Amino acid sequence: MTTRPSPENKLTIKLRIEPSCLGPNGIDHIETFCAVAAKMFATVAPELVNWELTPRYDKQLPEQECFIDERRLSDEQTSLFLRHVGWEWDELQDQLDSILAQLVERYFKTLP
């Protein structure tokens, strides 16, 4: 049986996106890309996850972090939380990678 987290206990996944994923001029597009991508990600498990997409200007910061009520979770804690609600972290990460790749491809098609 899976349970749904209460709104205040939803998982927040912060994804930091490398400007270079948008090519050599990615720095010029990354802010817009993150805004558009955030709208798409908002449709992925909205009952479970709050998504934050932001450019990764500081390479010392991790590409992704997970939080509950602003408390950072380790990968193990994230896995346990997701398992509790019927999800697997590895599967969700694979889905995220796939969505991001599709969004990058679509974004390139919109550029002149």
PDB file of N, CA and C in Angstrom:
ATOM      1  N   MET A   1       0.839  -1.174   0.000  1.00  0.00           N
ATOM      2  CA  MET A   1       0.000   0.000   0.000  1.00  0.00           C
ATOM      3  C   MET A   1       0.890   1.244   0.000  1.00  0.00           C
ATOM      4  N   THR A   2       0.520   2.210  -0.805  1.00  0.00           N
ATOM      5  CA  THR A   2       1.282   3.453  -0.844  1.00  0.00           C
ATOM      6  C   THR A   2       0.511   4.533  -0.095  1.00  0.00           C
ATOM      7  N   THR A   3       1.244   5.470   0.436  1.00  0.00           N
ATOM      8  CA  THR A   3       0.614   6.592   1.108  1.00  0.00           C
ATOM      9  C   THR A   3       1.049   7.863   0.419  1.00  0.00           C
ATOM     10  N   ARG A   4       0.226   8.866   0.534  1.00  0.00           N
ATOM     11  CA  ARG A   4       0.557  10.153  -0.065  1.00  0.00           C
ATOM     12  C   ARG A   4       1.021  11.087   1.038  1.00  0.00           C
ATOM     13  N   PRO A   5       2.067  11.831   0.772  1.00  0.00           N
ATOM     14  CA  PRO A   5       2.513  12.780   1.779  1.00  0.00           C
ATOM     15  C   PRO A   5       1.542  13.941   1.885  1.00  0.00           C
ATOM     16  N   SER A   6       1.489  14.523   3.073  1.00  0.00           N
ATOM     17  CA  SER A   6       0.677  15.721   3.222  1.00  0.00           C
ATOM     18  C   SER A   6       1.367  16.858   2.480  1.00  0.00           C
ATOM     19  N   PRO A   7       0.623  17.910   2.120  1.00  0.00           N
ATOM     20  CA  PRO A   7       1.230  18.996   1.338  1.00  0.00           C
ATOM     21  C   PRO A   7       2.488  19.561   1.974  1.00  0.00           C
ATOM     22  N   GLU A   8       2.517  19.666   3.289  1.00  0.00           N
ATOM     23  CA  GLU A   8       3.703  20.215   3.935  1.00  0.00           C
ATOM     24  C   GLU A   8       4.863  19.231   3.985  1.00  0.00           C
ATOM     25  N   ASN A   9       4.605  17.964   3.695  1.00  0.00           N
ATOM     26  CA  ASN A   9       5.664  16.956   3.704  1.00  0.00           C
ATOM     27  C   ASN A   9       6.008  16.447   2.310  1.00  0.00           C
ATOM     28  N   LYS A  10       5.674  17.225   1.308  1.00  0.00           N
ATOM     29  CA  LYS A  10       6.035  16.824  -0.047  1.00  0.00           C
ATOM     30  C   LYS A  10       7.543  16.926  -0.220  1.00  0.00           C
ATOM     31  N   LEU A  11       8.033  16.104  -1.089  1.00  0.00           N
ATOM     32  CA  LEU A  11       9.451  16.112  -1.418  1.00  0.00           C
ATOM     33  C   LEU A  11       9.714  17.272  -2.373  1.00  0.00           C
ATOM     34  N   THR A  12      10.733  18.046  -2.098  1.00  0.00           N
ATOM     35  CA  THR A  12      11.180  19.082  -3.020  1.00  0.00           C
ATOM     36  C   THR A  12      12.461  18.584  -3.666  1.00  0.00           C
ATOM     37  N   ILE A  13      12.458  18.534  -4.988  1.00  0.00           N
ATOM     38  CA  ILE A  13      13.655  18.136  -5.725  1.00  0.00           C
ATOM     39  C   ILE A  13      14.165  19.361  -6.460  1.00  0.00           C
ATOM     40  N   LYS A  14      15.368  19.770  -6.101  1.00  0.00           N
ATOM     41  CA  LYS A  14      16.002  20.913  -6.745  1.00  0.00           C
ATOM     42  C   LYS A  14      16.980  20.381  -7.780  1.00  0.00           C
ATOM     43  N   LEU A  15      16.733  20.726  -9.024  1.00  0.00           N
ATOM     44  CA  LEU A  15      17.607  20.338 -10.125  1.00  0.00           C
ATOM     45  C   LEU A  15      18.357  21.573 -10.605  1.00  0.00           C
ATOM     46  N   ARG A  16      19.661  21.461 -10.624  1.00  0.00           N
ATOM     47  CA  ARG A  16      20.490  22.538 -11.159  1.00  0.00           C
ATOM     48  C   ARG A  16      20.959  22.099 -12.539  1.00  0.00           C
ATOM     49  N   ILE A  17      20.632  22.910 -13.541  1.00  0.00           N
ATOM     50  CA  ILE A  17      20.882  22.541 -14.926  1.00  0.00           C
ATOM     51  C   ILE A  17      22.094  23.290 -15.451  1.00  0.00           C
ATOM     52  N   GLU A  18      23.012  22.544 -16.038  1.00  0.00           N
ATOM     53  CA  GLU A  18      24.235  23.115 -16.607  1.00  0.00           C
ATOM     54  C   GLU A  18      23.909  23.939 -17.847  1.00  0.00           C
ATOM     55  N   PRO A  19      24.351  25.187 -17.908  1.00  0.00           N
ATOM     56  CA  PRO A  19      24.148  25.963 -19.129  1.00  0.00           C
ATOM     57  C   PRO A  19      24.739  25.276 -20.365  1.00  0.00           C
ATOM     58  N   SER A  20      25.826  24.555 -20.182  1.00  0.00           N
ATOM     59  CA  SER A  20      26.485  23.906 -21.321  1.00  0.00           C
ATOM     60  C   SER A  20      25.626  22.830 -21.980  1.00  0.00           C
ATOM     61  N   CYS A  21      24.583  22.351 -21.296  1.00  0.00           N
ATOM     62  CA  CYS A  21      23.713  21.343 -21.924  1.00  0.00           C
ATOM     63  C   CYS A  21      22.941  21.952 -23.089  1.00  0.00           C
ATOM     64  N   LEU A  22      22.937  23.287 -23.161  1.00  0.00           N
ATOM     65  CA  LEU A  22      22.257  23.978 -24.253  1.00  0.00           C
ATOM     66  C   LEU A  22      23.237  24.475 -25.306  1.00  0.00           C
ATOM     67  N   GLY A  23      24.421  23.915 -25.312  1.00  0.00           N
ATOM     68  CA  GLY A  23      25.405  24.254 -26.327  1.00  0.00           C
ATOM     69  C   GLY A  23      26.317  25.386 -25.898  1.00  0.00           C
ATOM     70  N   PRO A  24      27.160  25.832 -26.822  1.00  0.00           N
ATOM     71  CA  PRO A  24      28.166  26.839 -26.493  1.00  0.00           C
ATOM     72  C   PRO A  24      27.572  28.185 -26.055  1.00  0.00           C
ATOM     73  N   ASN A  25      26.364  28.484 -26.476  1.00  0.00           N
ATOM     74  CA  ASN A  25      25.701  29.728 -26.062  1.00  0.00           C
ATOM     75  C   ASN A  25      24.642  29.471 -24.995  1.00  0.00           C
ATOM     76  N   GLY A  26      24.757  28.352 -24.316  1.00  0.00           N
ATOM     77  CA  GLY A  26      23.768  27.960 -23.316  1.00  0.00           C
ATOM     78  C   GLY A  26      23.572  28.975 -22.219  1.00  0.00           C
ATOM     79  N   ILE A  27      24.620  29.676 -21.872  1.00  0.00           N
ATOM     80  CA  ILE A  27      24.526  30.684 -20.819  1.00  0.00           C
ATOM     81  C   ILE A  27      23.486  31.749 -21.171  1.00  0.00           C
ATOM     82  N   ASP A  28      23.299  31.992 -22.469  1.00  0.00           N
ATOM     83  CA  ASP A  28      22.321  32.986 -22.929  1.00  0.00           C
ATOM     84  C   ASP A  28      20.884  32.468 -22.849  1.00  0.00           C
ATOM     85  N   HIS A  29      20.721  31.168 -22.715  1.00  0.00           N
ATOM     86  CA  HIS A  29      19.387  30.562 -22.789  1.00  0.00           C
ATOM     87  C   HIS A  29      18.950  29.847 -21.511  1.00  0.00           C
ATOM     88  N   ILE A  30      19.865  29.633 -20.593  1.00  0.00           N
ATOM     89  CA  ILE A  30      19.586  28.734 -19.465  1.00  0.00           C
ATOM     90  C   ILE A  30      18.454  29.226 -18.568  1.00  0.00           C
ATOM     91  N   GLU A  31      18.350  30.521 -18.349  1.00  0.00           N
ATOM     92  CA  GLU A  31      17.274  31.047 -17.484  1.00  0.00           C
ATOM     93  C   GLU A  31      15.902  30.740 -18.100  1.00  0.00           C
ATOM     94  N   THR A  32      15.759  31.013 -19.388  1.00  0.00           N
ATOM     95  CA  THR A  32      14.495  30.748 -20.081  1.00  0.00           C
ATOM     96  C   THR A  32      14.209  29.253 -20.104  1.00  0.00           C
ATOM     97  N   PHE A  33      15.242  28.463 -20.399  1.00  0.00           N
ATOM     98  CA  PHE A  33      15.067  27.019 -20.441  1.00  0.00           C
ATOM     99  C   PHE A  33      14.572  26.497 -19.097  1.00  0.00           C
ATOM    100  N   CYS A  34      15.169  26.944 -18.006  1.00  0.00           N
ATOM    101  CA  CYS A  34      14.765  26.468 -16.676  1.00  0.00           C
ATOM    102  C   CYS A  34      13.308  26.832 -16.381  1.00  0.00           C
ATOM    103  N   ALA A  35      12.897  28.028 -16.782  1.00  0.00           N
ATOM    104  CA  ALA A  35      11.513  28.450 -16.557  1.00  0.00           C
ATOM    105  C   ALA A  35      10.535  27.568 -17.332  1.00  0.00           C
ATOM    106  N   VAL A  36      10.867  27.285 -18.579  1.00  0.00           N
ATOM    107  CA  VAL A  36      10.009  26.429 -19.408  1.00  0.00           C
ATOM    108  C   VAL A  36      10.018  24.998 -18.868  1.00  0.00           C
ATOM    109  N   ALA A  37      11.197  24.492 -18.550  1.00  0.00           N
ATOM    110  CA  ALA A  37      11.316  23.120 -18.047  1.00  0.00           C
ATOM    111  C   ALA A  37      10.581  22.948 -16.721  1.00  0.00           C
ATOM    112  N   ALA A  38      10.602  23.973 -15.883  1.00  0.00           N
ATOM    113  CA  ALA A  38       9.911  23.889 -14.589  1.00  0.00           C
ATOM    114  C   ALA A  38       8.415  23.665 -14.784  1.00  0.00           C
ATOM    115  N   LYS A  39       7.839  24.280 -15.813  1.00  0.00           N
ATOM    116  CA  LYS A  39       6.418  24.076 -16.096  1.00  0.00           C
ATOM    117  C   LYS A  39       6.140  22.632 -16.501  1.00  0.00           C
ATOM    118  N   MET A  40       7.044  22.054 -17.258  1.00  0.00           N
ATOM    119  CA  MET A  40       6.881  20.657 -17.680  1.00  0.00           C
ATOM    120  C   MET A  40       7.062  19.712 -16.492  1.00  0.00           C
ATOM    121  N   PHE A  41       8.049  19.971 -15.669  1.00  0.00           N
ATOM    122  CA  PHE A  41       8.301  19.120 -14.518  1.00  0.00           C
ATOM    123  C   PHE A  41       7.170  19.184 -13.505  1.00  0.00           C
ATOM    124  N   ALA A  42       6.465  20.297 -13.459  1.00  0.00           N
ATOM    125  CA  ALA A  42       5.361  20.449 -12.511  1.00  0.00           C
ATOM    126  C   ALA A  42       4.274  19.405 -12.729  1.00  0.00           C
ATOM    127  N   THR A  43       4.258  18.785 -13.913  1.00  0.00           N
ATOM    128  CA  THR A  43       3.248  17.760 -14.208  1.00  0.00           C
ATOM    129  C   THR A  43       3.703  16.362 -13.799  1.00  0.00           C
ATOM    130  N   VAL A  44       4.954  16.221 -13.372  1.00  0.00           N
ATOM    131  CA  VAL A  44       5.493  14.916 -12.965  1.00  0.00           C
ATOM    132  C   VAL A  44       5.260  14.745 -11.464  1.00  0.00           C
ATOM    133  N   ALA A  45       4.392  13.839 -11.113  1.00  0.00           N
ATOM    134  CA  ALA A  45       4.087  13.490  -9.724  1.00  0.00           C
ATOM    135  C   ALA A  45       3.792  14.714  -8.860  1.00  0.00           C
ATOM    136  N   PRO A  46       2.884  15.591  -9.289  1.00  0.00           N
ATOM    137  CA  PRO A  46       2.633  16.815  -8.523  1.00  0.00           C
ATOM    138  C   PRO A  46       2.084  16.562  -7.119  1.00  0.00           C
ATOM    139  N   GLU A  47       1.466  15.408  -6.921  1.00  0.00           N
ATOM    140  CA  GLU A  47       0.947  15.076  -5.592  1.00  0.00           C
ATOM    141  C   GLU A  47       2.066  14.689  -4.626  1.00  0.00           C
ATOM    142  N   LEU A  48       3.246  14.436  -5.169  1.00  0.00           N
ATOM    143  CA  LEU A  48       4.360  13.928  -4.375  1.00  0.00           C
ATOM    144  C   LEU A  48       5.538  14.894  -4.312  1.00  0.00           C
ATOM    145  N   VAL A  49       5.780  15.635  -5.419  1.00  0.00           N
ATOM    146  CA  VAL A  49       7.023  16.390  -5.550  1.00  0.00           C
ATOM    147  C   VAL A  49       6.775  17.846  -5.923  1.00  0.00           C
ATOM    148  N   ASN A  50       7.508  18.727  -5.256  1.00  0.00           N
ATOM    149  CA  ASN A  50       7.654  20.119  -5.683  1.00  0.00           C
ATOM    150  C   ASN A  50       8.976  20.190  -6.428  1.00  0.00           C
ATOM    151  N   TRP A  51       8.967  20.737  -7.610  1.00  0.00           N
ATOM    152  CA  TRP A  51      10.171  20.808  -8.435  1.00  0.00           C
ATOM    153  C   TRP A  51      10.731  22.221  -8.425  1.00  0.00           C
ATOM    154  N   GLU A  52      12.043  22.328  -8.313  1.00  0.00           N
ATOM    155  CA  GLU A  52      12.746  23.603  -8.448  1.00  0.00           C
ATOM    156  C   GLU A  52      13.858  23.392  -9.473  1.00  0.00           C
ATOM    157  N   LEU A  53      13.752  24.081 -10.584  1.00  0.00           N
ATOM    158  CA  LEU A  53      14.794  24.007 -11.615  1.00  0.00           C
ATOM    159  C   LEU A  53      15.491  25.351 -11.681  1.00  0.00           C
ATOM    160  N   THR A  54      16.804  25.292 -11.638  1.00  0.00           N
ATOM    161  CA  THR A  54      17.601  26.506 -11.615  1.00  0.00           C
ATOM    162  C   THR A  54      18.900  26.274 -12.371  1.00  0.00           C
ATOM    163  N   PRO A  55      19.475  27.312 -12.926  1.00  0.00           N
ATOM    164  CA  PRO A  55      20.775  27.139 -13.591  1.00  0.00           C
ATOM    165  C   PRO A  55      21.850  26.729 -12.581  1.00  0.00           C
ATOM    166  N   ARG A  56      22.796  25.966 -13.043  1.00  0.00           N
ATOM    167  CA  ARG A  56      23.912  25.550 -12.189  1.00  0.00           C
ATOM    168  C   ARG A  56      25.131  26.398 -12.558  1.00  0.00           C
ATOM    169  N   TYR A  57      25.175  27.584 -12.000  1.00  0.00           N
ATOM    170  CA  TYR A  57      26.296  28.479 -12.255  1.00  0.00           C
ATOM    171  C   TYR A  57      27.497  28.113 -11.392  1.00  0.00           C
ATOM    172  N   ASP A  58      27.240  27.577 -10.211  1.00  0.00           N
ATOM    173  CA  ASP A  58      28.301  27.206  -9.277  1.00  0.00           C
ATOM    174  C   ASP A  58      28.489  25.690  -9.338  1.00  0.00           C
ATOM    175  N   LYS A  59      29.571  25.263  -9.942  1.00  0.00           N
ATOM    176  CA  LYS A  59      29.804  23.821 -10.121  1.00  0.00           C
ATOM    177  C   LYS A  59      30.112  23.108  -8.810  1.00  0.00           C
ATOM    178  N   GLN A  60      30.308  23.853  -7.744  1.00  0.00           N
ATOM    179  CA  GLN A  60      30.521  23.220  -6.449  1.00  0.00           C
ATOM    180  C   GLN A  60      29.217  22.742  -5.837  1.00  0.00           C
ATOM    181  N   LEU A  61      28.108  23.274  -6.324  1.00  0.00           N
ATOM    182  CA  LEU A  61      26.803  22.825  -5.851  1.00  0.00           C
ATOM    183  C   LEU A  61      26.413  21.547  -6.582  1.00  0.00           C
ATOM    184  N   PRO A  62      25.736  20.639  -5.903  1.00  0.00           N
ATOM    185  CA  PRO A  62      25.332  19.386  -6.564  1.00  0.00           C
ATOM    186  C   PRO A  62      24.289  19.641  -7.648  1.00  0.00           C
ATOM    187  N   GLU A  63      24.228  18.720  -8.607  1.00  0.00           N
ATOM    188  CA  GLU A  63      23.245  18.845  -9.684  1.00  0.00           C
ATOM    189  C   GLU A  63      21.820  18.693  -9.170  1.00  0.00           C
ATOM    190  N   GLN A  64      21.661  17.895  -8.120  1.00  0.00           N
ATOM    191  CA  GLN A  64      20.325  17.751  -7.559  1.00  0.00           C
ATOM    192  C   GLN A  64      20.411  17.590  -6.055  1.00  0.00           C
ATOM    193  N   GLU A  65      19.380  18.087  -5.405  1.00  0.00           N
ATOM    194  CA  GLU A  65      19.237  17.947  -3.963  1.00  0.00           C
ATOM    195  C   GLU A  65      17.774  17.716  -3.663  1.00  0.00           C
ATOM    196  N   CYS A  66      17.516  16.994  -2.590  1.00  0.00           N
ATOM    197  CA  CYS A  66      16.147  16.721  -2.187  1.00  0.00           C
ATOM    198  C   CYS A  66      15.932  17.227  -0.770  1.00  0.00           C
ATOM    199  N   PHE A  67      14.732  17.751  -0.537  1.00  0.00           N
ATOM    200  CA  PHE A  67      14.394  18.348   0.751  1.00  0.00           C
ATOM    201  C   PHE A  67      12.979  17.966   1.148  1.00  0.00           C
ATOM    202  N   ILE A  68      12.741  17.963   2.432  1.00  0.00           N
ATOM    203  CA  ILE A  68      11.386  17.947   2.983  1.00  0.00           C
ATOM    204  C   ILE A  68      11.378  19.047   4.041  1.00  0.00           C
ATOM    205  N   ASP A  69      10.438  19.955   3.903  1.00  0.00           N
ATOM    206  CA  ASP A  69      10.357  21.104   4.816  1.00  0.00           C
ATOM    207  C   ASP A  69      11.707  21.800   4.967  1.00  0.00           C
ATOM    208  N   GLU A  70      12.379  22.023   3.863  1.00  0.00           N
ATOM    209  CA  GLU A  70      13.669  22.714   3.801  1.00  0.00           C
ATOM    210  C   GLU A  70      14.811  21.962   4.487  1.00  0.00           C
ATOM    211  N   ARG A  71      14.574  20.730   4.875  1.00  0.00           N
ATOM    212  CA  ARG A  71      15.631  19.897   5.455  1.00  0.00           C
ATOM    213  C   ARG A  71      16.189  19.001   4.353  1.00  0.00           C
ATOM    214  N   ARG A  72      17.492  19.128   4.105  1.00  0.00           N
ATOM    215  CA  ARG A  72      18.136  18.358   3.044  1.00  0.00           C
ATOM    216  C   ARG A  72      18.149  16.880   3.397  1.00  0.00           C
ATOM    217  N   LEU A  73      17.834  16.046   2.399  1.00  0.00           N
ATOM    218  CA  LEU A  73      17.836  14.601   2.572  1.00  0.00           C
ATOM    219  C   LEU A  73      19.045  14.000   1.862  1.00  0.00           C
ATOM    220  N   SER A  74      19.569  12.945   2.439  1.00  0.00           N
ATOM    221  CA  SER A  74      20.609  12.183   1.753  1.00  0.00           C
ATOM    222  C   SER A  74      19.930  11.342   0.675  1.00  0.00           C
ATOM    223  N   ASP A  75      20.728  10.746  -0.204  1.00  0.00           N
ATOM    224  CA  ASP A  75      20.155   9.867  -1.225  1.00  0.00           C
ATOM    225  C   ASP A  75      19.415   8.703  -0.572  1.00  0.00           C
ATOM    226  N   GLU A  76      19.967   8.185   0.509  1.00  0.00           N
ATOM    227  CA  GLU A  76      19.314   7.064   1.204  1.00  0.00           C
ATOM    228  C   GLU A  76      17.978   7.490   1.802  1.00  0.00           C
ATOM    229  N   GLN A  77      17.936   8.660   2.410  1.00  0.00           N
ATOM    230  CA  GLN A  77      16.673   9.162   2.966  1.00  0.00           C
ATOM    231  C   GLN A  77      15.648   9.408   1.866  1.00  0.00           C
ATOM    232  N   THR A  78      16.115   9.943   0.747  1.00  0.00           N
ATOM    233  CA  THR A  78      15.219  10.172  -0.385  1.00  0.00           C
ATOM    234  C   THR A  78      14.651   8.848  -0.881  1.00  0.00           C
ATOM    235  N   SER A  79      15.511   7.846  -1.012  1.00  0.00           N
ATOM    236  CA  SER A  79      15.055   6.515  -1.458  1.00  0.00           C
ATOM    237  C   SER A  79      14.017   5.940  -0.503  1.00  0.00           C
ATOM    238  N   LEU A  80      14.262   6.070   0.781  1.00  0.00           N
ATOM    239  CA  LEU A  80      13.317   5.546   1.777  1.00  0.00           C
ATOM    240  C   LEU A  80      11.978   6.273   1.699  1.00  0.00           C
ATOM    241  N   PHE A  81      12.031   7.588   1.574  1.00  0.00           N
ATOM    242  CA  PHE A  81      10.801   8.364   1.455  1.00  0.00           C
ATOM    243  C   PHE A  81      10.005   7.927   0.228  1.00  0.00           C
ATOM    244  N   LEU A  82      10.689   7.850  -0.904  1.00  0.00           N
ATOM    245  CA  LEU A  82      10.002   7.476  -2.143  1.00  0.00           C
ATOM    246  C   LEU A  82       9.464   6.054  -2.081  1.00  0.00           C
ATOM    247  N   ARG A  83      10.222   5.159  -1.517  1.00  0.00           N
ATOM    248  CA  ARG A  83       9.756   3.779  -1.383  1.00  0.00           C
ATOM    249  C   ARG A  83       8.483   3.726  -0.533  1.00  0.00           C
ATOM    250  N   HIS A  84       8.437   4.562   0.486  1.00  0.00           N
ATOM    251  CA  HIS A  84       7.267   4.622   1.376  1.00  0.00           C
ATOM    252  C   HIS A  84       6.002   5.022   0.618  1.00  0.00           C
ATOM    253  N   VAL A  85       6.165   5.827  -0.423  1.00  0.00           N
ATOM    254  CA  VAL A  85       5.001   6.264  -1.206  1.00  0.00           C
ATOM    255  C   VAL A  85       4.866   5.509  -2.529  1.00  0.00           C
ATOM    256  N   GLY A  86       5.632   4.416  -2.668  1.00  0.00           N
ATOM    257  CA  GLY A  86       5.466   3.542  -3.824  1.00  0.00           C
ATOM    258  C   GLY A  86       6.302   3.889  -5.037  1.00  0.00           C
ATOM    259  N   TRP A  87       7.357   4.656  -4.875  1.00  0.00           N
ATOM    260  CA  TRP A  87       8.243   5.027  -5.967  1.00  0.00           C
ATOM    261  C   TRP A  87       9.638   4.507  -5.688  1.00  0.00           C
ATOM    262  N   GLU A  88      10.414   4.399  -6.734  1.00  0.00           N
ATOM    263  CA  GLU A  88      11.831   4.033  -6.607  1.00  0.00           C
ATOM    264  C   GLU A  88      12.674   5.202  -7.106  1.00  0.00           C
ATOM    265  N   TRP A  89      13.657   5.592  -6.335  1.00  0.00           N
ATOM    266  CA  TRP A  89      14.511   6.738  -6.658  1.00  0.00           C
ATOM    267  C   TRP A  89      15.228   6.550  -7.985  1.00  0.00           C
ATOM    268  N   ASP A  90      15.761   5.367  -8.228  1.00  0.00           N
ATOM    269  CA  ASP A  90      16.473   5.127  -9.482  1.00  0.00           C
ATOM    270  C   ASP A  90      15.543   5.292 -10.686  1.00  0.00           C
ATOM    271  N   GLU A  91      14.327   4.785 -10.576  1.00  0.00           N
ATOM    272  CA  GLU A  91      13.368   4.920 -11.665  1.00  0.00           C
ATOM    273  C   GLU A  91      12.989   6.378 -11.889  1.00  0.00           C
ATOM    274  N   LEU A  92      12.803   7.120 -10.805  1.00  0.00           N
ATOM    275  CA  LEU A  92      12.460   8.526 -10.925  1.00  0.00           C
ATOM    276  C   LEU A  92      13.618   9.306 -11.552  1.00  0.00           C
ATOM    277  N   GLN A  93      14.840   9.009 -11.165  1.00  0.00           N
ATOM    278  CA  GLN A  93      16.005   9.678 -11.757  1.00  0.00           C
ATOM    279  C   GLN A  93      16.109   9.379 -13.254  1.00  0.00           C
ATOM    280  N   ASP A  94      15.853   8.143 -13.633  1.00  0.00           N
ATOM    281  CA  ASP A  94      15.858   7.794 -15.065  1.00  0.00           C
ATOM    282  C   ASP A  94      14.801   8.592 -15.821  1.00  0.00           C
ATOM    283  N   GLN A  95      13.627   8.714 -15.225  1.00  0.00           N
ATOM    284  CA  GLN A  95      12.549   9.474 -15.847  1.00  0.00           C
ATOM    285  C   GLN A  95      12.949  10.946 -15.973  1.00  0.00           C
ATOM    286  N   LEU A  96      13.582  11.495 -14.947  1.00  0.00           N
ATOM    287  CA  LEU A  96      14.015  12.897 -14.979  1.00  0.00           C
ATOM    288  C   LEU A  96      15.029  13.125 -16.087  1.00  0.00           C
ATOM    289  N   ASP A  97      15.994  12.226 -16.192  1.00  0.00           N
ATOM    290  CA  ASP A  97      17.008  12.336 -17.247  1.00  0.00           C
ATOM    291  C   ASP A  97      16.364  12.305 -18.624  1.00  0.00           C
ATOM    292  N   SER A  98      15.397  11.436 -18.810  1.00  0.00           N
ATOM    293  CA  SER A  98      14.712  11.317 -20.088  1.00  0.00           C
ATOM    294  C   SER A  98      13.924  12.595 -20.405  1.00  0.00           C
ATOM    295  N   ILE A  99      13.212  13.112 -19.424  1.00  0.00           N
ATOM    296  CA  ILE A  99      12.437  14.337 -19.631  1.00  0.00           C
ATOM    297  C   ILE A  99      13.364  15.496 -19.968  1.00  0.00           C
ATOM    298  N   LEU A 100      14.458  15.616 -19.234  1.00  0.00           N
ATOM    299  CA  LEU A 100      15.404  16.701 -19.505  1.00  0.00           C
ATOM    300  C   LEU A 100      15.980  16.610 -20.908  1.00  0.00           C
ATOM    301  N   ALA A 101      16.350  15.403 -21.319  1.00  0.00           N
ATOM    302  CA  ALA A 101      16.898  15.223 -22.667  1.00  0.00           C
ATOM    303  C   ALA A 101      15.878  15.641 -23.723  1.00  0.00           C
ATOM    304  N   GLN A 102      14.629  15.263 -23.531  1.00  0.00           N
ATOM    305  CA  GLN A 102      13.568  15.637 -24.479  1.00  0.00           C
ATOM    306  C   GLN A 102      13.367  17.154 -24.507  1.00  0.00           C
ATOM    307  N   LEU A 103      13.404  17.767 -23.329  1.00  0.00           N
ATOM    308  CA  LEU A 103      13.206  19.213 -23.260  1.00  0.00           C
ATOM    309  C   LEU A 103      14.351  19.969 -23.922  1.00  0.00           C
ATOM    310  N   VAL A 104      15.574  19.498 -23.743  1.00  0.00           N
ATOM    311  CA  VAL A 104      16.726  20.124 -24.399  1.00  0.00           C
ATOM    312  C   VAL A 104      16.566  20.021 -25.906  1.00  0.00           C
ATOM    313  N   GLU A 105      16.181  18.846 -26.385  1.00  0.00           N
ATOM    314  CA  GLU A 105      15.992  18.645 -27.822  1.00  0.00           C
ATOM    315  C   GLU A 105      14.899  19.577 -28.370  1.00  0.00           C
ATOM    316  N   ARG A 106      13.786  19.665 -27.652  1.00  0.00           N
ATOM    317  CA  ARG A 106      12.699  20.556 -28.069  1.00  0.00           C
ATOM    318  C   ARG A 106      13.147  22.014 -28.058  1.00  0.00           C
ATOM    319  N   TYR A 107      13.908  22.371 -27.042  1.00  0.00           N
ATOM    320  CA  TYR A 107      14.342  23.758 -26.930  1.00  0.00           C
ATOM    321  C   TYR A 107      15.230  24.137 -28.117  1.00  0.00           C
ATOM    322  N   PHE A 108      16.125  23.228 -28.500  1.00  0.00           N
ATOM    323  CA  PHE A 108      16.989  23.493 -29.653  1.00  0.00           C
ATOM    324  C   PHE A 108      16.168  23.727 -30.918  1.00  0.00           C
ATOM    325  N   LYS A 109      15.046  23.027 -31.056  1.00  0.00           N
ATOM    326  CA  LYS A 109      14.196  23.194 -32.231  1.00  0.00           C
ATOM    327  C   LYS A 109      13.527  24.557 -32.281  1.00  0.00           C
ATOM    328  N   THR A 110      13.388  25.216 -31.131  1.00  0.00           N
ATOM    329  CA  THR A 110      12.733  26.523 -31.096  1.00  0.00           C
ATOM    330  C   THR A 110      13.713  27.663 -31.381  1.00  0.00           C
ATOM    331  N   LEU A 111      15.004  27.363 -31.362  1.00  0.00           N
ATOM    332  CA  LEU A 111      15.996  28.413 -31.592  1.00  0.00           C
ATOM    333  C   LEU A 111      16.155  28.678 -33.087  1.00  0.00           C
ATOM    334  N   PRO A 112      16.426  29.957 -33.429  1.00  0.00           N
ATOM    335  CA  PRO A 112      16.578  30.278 -34.858  1.00  0.00           C
ATOM    336  C   PRO A 112      17.842  29.670 -35.453  1.00  0.00           C
TER     337      PRO A 112
END
